[in-house]
Amino acid sequence: MQFKHFSCLLICLFSLWACNQAQESKTRSEPGPTSENRIFLSLEGDTLGPVQKSEEEWKAELDGQEFNVLRQAGTERAFTGKYWDNKKTGVYVCAGCGLPLFSSETKFRSGTGWPSFWAPIRKDHVWLKEDRQYGMTRTEVLCARCGGHQGHVFDDGPKPTGLRYCINSVSLDFVEGAKMAEKP
Ligand code: FE
């Protein structure tokens, strides 16, 4: 009788262990909410509400170089940024507010040492502004939601637009594997 109870106990313990193993393997095999399946902006303009913060708030959120580039229109040194040579597929979002700005689909090798794109991910996600600093007339590119400085756009880019959006890596965050939803 005692042996029977012992066997029952063993069977119970084994079942518990097997159940636990199955659960663990299920957890491992199911894809979690990783960046790979993130899709931005499911509805037209649904996240384009302005992000406005004081200089102090930006300073508290950004590191020194991010603040200098995004909020003071600084420029990172060529070939020093994290994305000029990034060839992965995904979406580049504003490092200030997370708005999707560029896609790997329009990134090209410009040889300048800055990430370069021939188009923004959506026209209304960037603001263009005349910049007359340093005795030059250039077109500044800003994030349309937080006004963060991204870089400049020039007309010596490749087809199909002929444009070159020359962007600071520090103004961007890269979300590997992400893509934009189709326009409804
Ligand atoms: Fe932004």
Short mmCIF file of C-alpha atoms and ligand atoms in Angstrom, two decimals:
data_model
loop_
_atom_site.label_atom_id
_atom_site.label_comp_id
_atom_site.label_asym_id
_atom_site.label_seq_id
_atom_site.Cartn_x
_atom_site.Cartn_y
_atom_site.Cartn_z
CA MET A 1 0.00 0.00 0.00
CA GLN A 2 2.79 2.33 0.95
CA PHE A 3 4.58 1.51 -2.28
CA LYS A 4 1.41 2.44 -4.19
CA HIS A 5 1.26 5.84 -2.46
CA PHE A 6 4.91 6.41 -3.22
CA SER A 7 4.29 5.61 -6.90
CA CYS A 8 1.38 8.04 -7.00
CA LEU A 9 3.56 10.74 -5.50
CA LEU A 10 6.27 10.08 -8.06
CA ILE A 11 3.76 10.25 -10.92
CA CYS A 12 2.36 13.53 -9.54
CA LEU A 13 5.81 15.06 -9.23
CA PHE A 14 6.75 13.94 -12.75
CA SER A 15 3.52 15.41 -14.15
CA LEU A 16 4.19 18.71 -12.43
CA TRP A 17 7.75 18.79 -13.79
CA ALA A 18 6.59 17.92 -17.33
CA CYS A 19 3.88 20.58 -17.18
CA ASN A 20 6.40 23.14 -16.06
CA GLN A 21 8.82 22.20 -18.84
CA ALA A 22 6.04 22.46 -21.45
CA GLN A 23 5.07 25.89 -20.14
CA GLU A 24 8.67 27.07 -20.25
CA SER A 25 9.18 25.88 -23.79
CA LYS A 26 5.88 27.56 -24.83
CA THR A 27 7.06 30.84 -23.32
CA ARG A 28 10.34 30.59 -25.17
CA SER A 29 8.81 29.83 -28.56
CA GLU A 30 6.13 32.52 -28.55
CA PRO A 31 7.31 35.83 -30.00
CA GLY A 32 6.96 38.64 -27.50
CA PRO A 33 6.20 42.28 -28.26
CA THR A 34 9.65 42.85 -29.76
CA SER A 35 10.60 45.72 -32.01
CA GLU A 36 10.48 43.30 -34.93
CA ASN A 37 6.72 43.33 -35.07
CA ARG A 38 6.14 46.96 -34.14
CA ILE A 39 4.09 48.88 -36.66
CA PHE A 40 3.91 52.62 -36.34
CA LEU A 41 1.01 54.98 -36.90
CA SER A 42 -1.96 52.83 -37.70
CA LEU A 43 -4.16 55.85 -38.40
CA GLU A 44 -3.46 58.96 -40.39
CA GLY A 45 -1.95 61.58 -38.13
CA ASP A 46 -2.83 59.76 -34.95
CA THR A 47 0.36 60.70 -33.15
CA LEU A 48 1.18 64.02 -34.73
CA GLY A 49 0.02 66.14 -31.80
CA PRO A 50 2.82 68.57 -30.90
CA VAL A 51 5.29 67.64 -28.17
CA GLN A 52 6.27 70.84 -26.39
CA LYS A 53 8.70 70.90 -23.49
CA SER A 54 10.71 73.57 -21.76
CA GLU A 55 14.45 73.76 -22.21
CA GLU A 56 14.84 72.42 -18.66
CA GLU A 57 12.64 69.43 -19.42
CA TRP A 58 14.60 68.61 -22.57
CA LYS A 59 17.87 68.95 -20.67
CA ALA A 60 16.65 66.50 -18.07
CA GLU A 61 15.65 63.96 -20.73
CA LEU A 62 18.47 64.17 -23.24
CA ASP A 63 22.19 63.65 -22.84
CA GLY A 64 24.57 66.52 -23.63
CA GLN A 65 25.12 65.67 -27.29
CA GLU A 66 21.45 64.95 -27.93
CA PHE A 67 20.52 68.30 -26.41
CA ASN A 68 23.15 70.10 -28.45
CA VAL A 69 22.01 68.59 -31.75
CA LEU A 70 18.25 68.27 -31.23
CA ARG A 71 17.58 71.50 -29.34
CA GLN A 72 20.50 73.72 -30.39
CA ALA A 73 20.90 72.62 -34.03
CA GLY A 74 24.38 71.23 -33.47
CA THR A 75 26.06 68.72 -35.78
CA GLU A 76 27.82 65.50 -34.84
CA ARG A 77 31.21 64.88 -36.39
CA ALA A 78 31.08 62.87 -39.63
CA PHE A 79 31.67 59.10 -39.33
CA THR A 80 31.22 59.19 -35.54
CA GLY A 81 27.48 58.49 -35.31
CA LYS A 82 25.91 55.12 -34.74
CA TYR A 83 23.83 54.93 -37.94
CA TRP A 84 25.80 56.34 -40.89
CA ASP A 85 26.83 52.78 -41.81
CA ASN A 86 23.76 50.97 -40.50
CA LYS A 87 22.41 48.65 -43.22
CA LYS A 88 19.72 46.94 -41.18
CA THR A 89 16.03 47.03 -42.07
CA GLY A 90 13.79 49.14 -39.86
CA VAL A 91 12.49 52.57 -38.98
CA TYR A 92 14.41 55.60 -37.73
CA VAL A 93 12.44 57.58 -35.17
CA CYS A 94 13.09 60.99 -33.62
CA ALA A 95 15.38 60.62 -30.60
CA GLY A 96 13.45 63.44 -28.95
CA CYS A 97 9.87 62.22 -29.24
CA GLY A 98 9.80 58.86 -31.06
CA LEU A 99 8.01 60.03 -34.21
CA PRO A 100 8.97 57.83 -37.19
CA LEU A 101 11.01 59.99 -39.56
CA PHE A 102 12.93 57.79 -41.99
CA SER A 103 12.93 54.23 -43.25
CA SER A 104 15.81 51.95 -44.16
CA GLU A 105 14.06 51.67 -47.54
CA THR A 106 15.15 55.18 -48.53
CA LYS A 107 18.59 55.12 -46.91
CA PHE A 108 21.53 55.28 -49.28
CA ARG A 109 25.29 55.37 -49.10
CA SER A 110 26.25 59.02 -49.49
CA GLY A 111 29.87 58.80 -48.36
CA THR A 112 29.35 61.84 -46.10
CA GLY A 113 29.58 60.02 -42.77
CA TRP A 114 25.99 60.91 -41.81
CA PRO A 115 22.89 58.78 -42.32
CA SER A 116 21.41 59.84 -45.64
CA PHE A 117 17.95 59.28 -47.03
CA TRP A 118 16.29 60.30 -50.29
CA ALA A 119 12.89 60.83 -48.63
CA PRO A 120 11.28 61.06 -45.18
CA ILE A 121 9.00 58.23 -44.10
CA ARG A 122 6.06 60.60 -44.52
CA LYS A 123 6.15 64.14 -45.81
CA ASP A 124 4.19 65.52 -42.87
CA HIS A 125 6.58 64.01 -40.32
CA VAL A 126 9.30 66.54 -41.09
CA TRP A 127 9.35 70.32 -41.15
CA LEU A 128 11.61 72.14 -43.56
CA LYS A 129 12.92 75.56 -42.62
CA GLU A 130 15.32 77.98 -44.27
CA ASP A 131 18.62 78.14 -42.39
CA ARG A 132 20.95 81.10 -43.09
CA GLN A 133 23.58 80.29 -40.47
CA TYR A 134 27.30 80.39 -41.28
CA GLY A 135 26.79 82.50 -44.41
CA MET A 136 25.06 79.66 -46.27
CA THR A 137 21.47 79.19 -47.26
CA ARG A 138 20.43 75.66 -46.42
CA THR A 139 17.19 73.86 -45.69
CA GLU A 140 16.98 72.61 -42.13
CA VAL A 141 15.08 69.39 -41.38
CA LEU A 142 13.16 69.26 -38.10
CA CYS A 143 10.89 66.70 -36.48
CA ALA A 144 7.32 67.84 -37.13
CA ARG A 145 6.16 66.80 -33.68
CA CYS A 146 8.79 68.09 -31.24
CA GLY A 147 10.71 70.49 -33.50
CA GLY A 148 13.95 68.59 -32.84
CA HIS A 149 16.76 69.47 -35.27
CA GLN A 150 17.58 66.51 -37.50
CA GLY A 151 19.93 67.88 -40.15
CA HIS A 152 19.60 69.43 -43.60
CA VAL A 153 18.24 68.45 -46.98
CA PHE A 154 20.18 69.03 -50.18
CA ASP A 155 19.25 68.60 -53.85
CA ASP A 156 22.17 66.36 -54.81
CA GLY A 157 20.58 63.06 -53.82
CA PRO A 158 19.81 59.98 -55.91
CA LYS A 159 16.67 59.10 -57.85
CA PRO A 160 13.71 59.06 -57.53
CA THR A 161 13.61 62.36 -55.60
CA GLY A 162 17.08 63.77 -56.20
CA LEU A 163 17.13 64.78 -52.52
CA ARG A 164 19.63 63.99 -49.80
CA TYR A 165 18.36 64.24 -46.26
CA CYS A 166 21.62 64.47 -44.32
CA ILE A 167 20.70 63.53 -40.76
CA ASN A 168 22.55 63.31 -37.46
CA SER A 169 22.64 59.81 -35.96
CA VAL A 170 22.23 61.35 -32.54
CA SER A 171 18.85 62.78 -33.56
CA LEU A 172 17.58 59.30 -34.37
CA ASP A 173 16.77 56.03 -32.69
CA PHE A 174 16.62 52.91 -34.84
CA VAL A 175 13.87 50.34 -34.40
CA GLU A 176 15.07 47.23 -36.19
CA GLY A 177 12.43 45.32 -38.15
CA ALA A 178 9.70 47.91 -37.60
CA LYS A 179 7.64 49.26 -40.44
CA MET A 180 4.95 51.83 -41.06
CA ALA A 181 1.36 50.80 -41.49
CA GLU A 182 -0.15 51.40 -44.91
CA LYS A 183 -2.22 54.57 -45.16
CA PRO A 184 -5.87 53.73 -44.51
FE FE B 1 10.54 64.63 -32.42
#
